[in-house]
Short mmCIF file of C-alpha atoms in Angstrom, two decimals:
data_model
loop_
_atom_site.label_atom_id
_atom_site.label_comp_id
_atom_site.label_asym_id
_atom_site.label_seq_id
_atom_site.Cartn_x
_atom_site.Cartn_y
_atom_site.Cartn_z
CA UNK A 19 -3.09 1.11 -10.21
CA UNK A 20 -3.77 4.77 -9.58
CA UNK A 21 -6.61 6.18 -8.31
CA UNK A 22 -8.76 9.53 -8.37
CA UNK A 23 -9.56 11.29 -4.94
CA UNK A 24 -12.95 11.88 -3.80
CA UNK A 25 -15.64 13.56 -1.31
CA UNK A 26 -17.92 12.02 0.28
CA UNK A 27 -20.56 14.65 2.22
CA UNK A 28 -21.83 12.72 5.49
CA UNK A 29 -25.46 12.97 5.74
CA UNK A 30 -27.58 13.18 8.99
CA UNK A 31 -29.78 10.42 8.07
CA UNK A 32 -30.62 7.10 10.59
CA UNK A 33 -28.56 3.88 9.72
CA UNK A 34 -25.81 3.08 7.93
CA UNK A 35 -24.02 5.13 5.27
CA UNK A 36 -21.18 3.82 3.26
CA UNK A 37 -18.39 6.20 2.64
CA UNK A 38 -15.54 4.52 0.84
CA UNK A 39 -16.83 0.80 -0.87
CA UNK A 40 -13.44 -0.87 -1.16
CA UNK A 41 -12.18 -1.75 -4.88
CA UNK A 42 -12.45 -0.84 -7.49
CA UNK A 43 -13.06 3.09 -5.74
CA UNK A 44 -10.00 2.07 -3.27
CA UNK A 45 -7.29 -0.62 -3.01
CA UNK A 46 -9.33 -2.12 -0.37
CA UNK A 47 -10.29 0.32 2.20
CA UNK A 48 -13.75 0.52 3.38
CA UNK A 49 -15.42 2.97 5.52
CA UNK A 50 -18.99 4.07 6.27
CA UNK A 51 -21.10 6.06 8.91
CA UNK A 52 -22.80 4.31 11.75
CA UNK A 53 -26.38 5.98 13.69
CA UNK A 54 -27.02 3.60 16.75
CA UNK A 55 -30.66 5.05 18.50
CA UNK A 56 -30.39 5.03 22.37
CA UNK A 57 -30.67 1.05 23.02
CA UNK A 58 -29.29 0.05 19.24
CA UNK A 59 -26.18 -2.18 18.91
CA UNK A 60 -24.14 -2.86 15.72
CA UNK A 61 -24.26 -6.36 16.28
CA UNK A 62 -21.44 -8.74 16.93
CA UNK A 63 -19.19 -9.41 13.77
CA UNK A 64 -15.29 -10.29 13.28
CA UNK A 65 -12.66 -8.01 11.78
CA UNK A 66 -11.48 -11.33 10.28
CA UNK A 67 -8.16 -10.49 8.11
CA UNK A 68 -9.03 -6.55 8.25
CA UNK A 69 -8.32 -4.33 11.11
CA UNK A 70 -10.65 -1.52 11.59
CA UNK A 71 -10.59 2.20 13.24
CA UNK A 72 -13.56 3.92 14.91
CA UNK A 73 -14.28 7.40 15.13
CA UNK A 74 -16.88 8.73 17.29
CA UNK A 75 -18.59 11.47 16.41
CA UNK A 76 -21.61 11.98 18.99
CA UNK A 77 -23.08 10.21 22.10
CA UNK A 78 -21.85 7.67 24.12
CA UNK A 79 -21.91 3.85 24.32
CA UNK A 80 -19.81 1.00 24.81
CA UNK A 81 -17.25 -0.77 22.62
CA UNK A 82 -17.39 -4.71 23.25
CA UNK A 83 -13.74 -6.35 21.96
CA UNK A 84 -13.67 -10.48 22.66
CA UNK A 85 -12.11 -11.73 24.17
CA UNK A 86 -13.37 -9.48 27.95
CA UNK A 87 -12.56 -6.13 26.54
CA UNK A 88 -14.84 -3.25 27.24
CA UNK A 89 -14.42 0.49 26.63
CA UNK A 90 -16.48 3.61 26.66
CA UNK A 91 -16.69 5.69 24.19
CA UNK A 92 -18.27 9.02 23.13
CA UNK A 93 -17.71 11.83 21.25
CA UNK A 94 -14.03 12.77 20.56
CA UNK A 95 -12.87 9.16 21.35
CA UNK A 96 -11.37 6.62 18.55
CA UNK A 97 -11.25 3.14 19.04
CA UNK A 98 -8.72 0.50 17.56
CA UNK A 99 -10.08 -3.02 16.70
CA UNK A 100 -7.10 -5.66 15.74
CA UNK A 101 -7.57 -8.49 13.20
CA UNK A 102 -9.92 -11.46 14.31
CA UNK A 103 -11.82 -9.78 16.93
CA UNK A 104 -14.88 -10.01 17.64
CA UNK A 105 -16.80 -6.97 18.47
CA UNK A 106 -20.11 -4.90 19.13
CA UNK A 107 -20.88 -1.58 19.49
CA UNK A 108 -23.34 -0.47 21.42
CA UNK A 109 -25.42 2.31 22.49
CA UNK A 110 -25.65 3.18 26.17
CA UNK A 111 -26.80 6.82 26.28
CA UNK A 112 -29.99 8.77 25.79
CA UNK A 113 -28.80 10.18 21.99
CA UNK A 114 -27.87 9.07 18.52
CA UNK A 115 -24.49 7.47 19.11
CA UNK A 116 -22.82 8.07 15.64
CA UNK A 117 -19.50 7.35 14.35
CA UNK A 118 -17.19 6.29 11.33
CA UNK A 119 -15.66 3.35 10.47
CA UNK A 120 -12.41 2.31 8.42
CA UNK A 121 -11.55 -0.87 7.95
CA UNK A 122 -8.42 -2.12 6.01
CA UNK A 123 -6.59 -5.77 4.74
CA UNK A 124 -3.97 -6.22 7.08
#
């Protein structure tokens, strides 16, 4: 099933935004913007049967993969998280750590 294109204008509010809901707007993509306040984590969740991309956008923090995985990442950075992983994201720095994330069915 086709379908249309679309914009979606980020906006510089705190908190989540969702970008792309998944179907019936996509054939199962989802993606949204993240705004993690100095001290704010994502919380840990799974990828389950998805695999999901990060884009970082602004500050800097630290990107928690299970199992013993840790990377830092800031602005400019991307980050790769396979299916059935857990993760966190969180914010180590002294600004907004912001980025997007896409996640997929593998």
């Amino acid at each position: 099933m086709a379908k249309e294109a679309f914009v979606v204008e980020l906006n510089e509010e705190t908190g989540f935004q969702r970008l792309l809901p998944g179907t019936p707007d996509t054939h199962g993509m989802k993606s949204g913007r993240v705004y993690l306040a100095p001290g704010d984590e994502c919380g840990v969740h799974s990828t389950l049967d998805k695999e999901e991309w990060l884009v970082f956008l602004s500050g800097a923090g630290t990107a928690i993969m299970e199992p013993d995985q840790s990377r830092e990442v800031c602005q400019g950075k991307v980050a790769y998280i396979p299916p059935n992983t857990n993760h966190n994201i969180k914010n180590t720095g002294n600004q907004p750590l912001i980025y997007i994330f896409c996640v997929t069915p593998v």
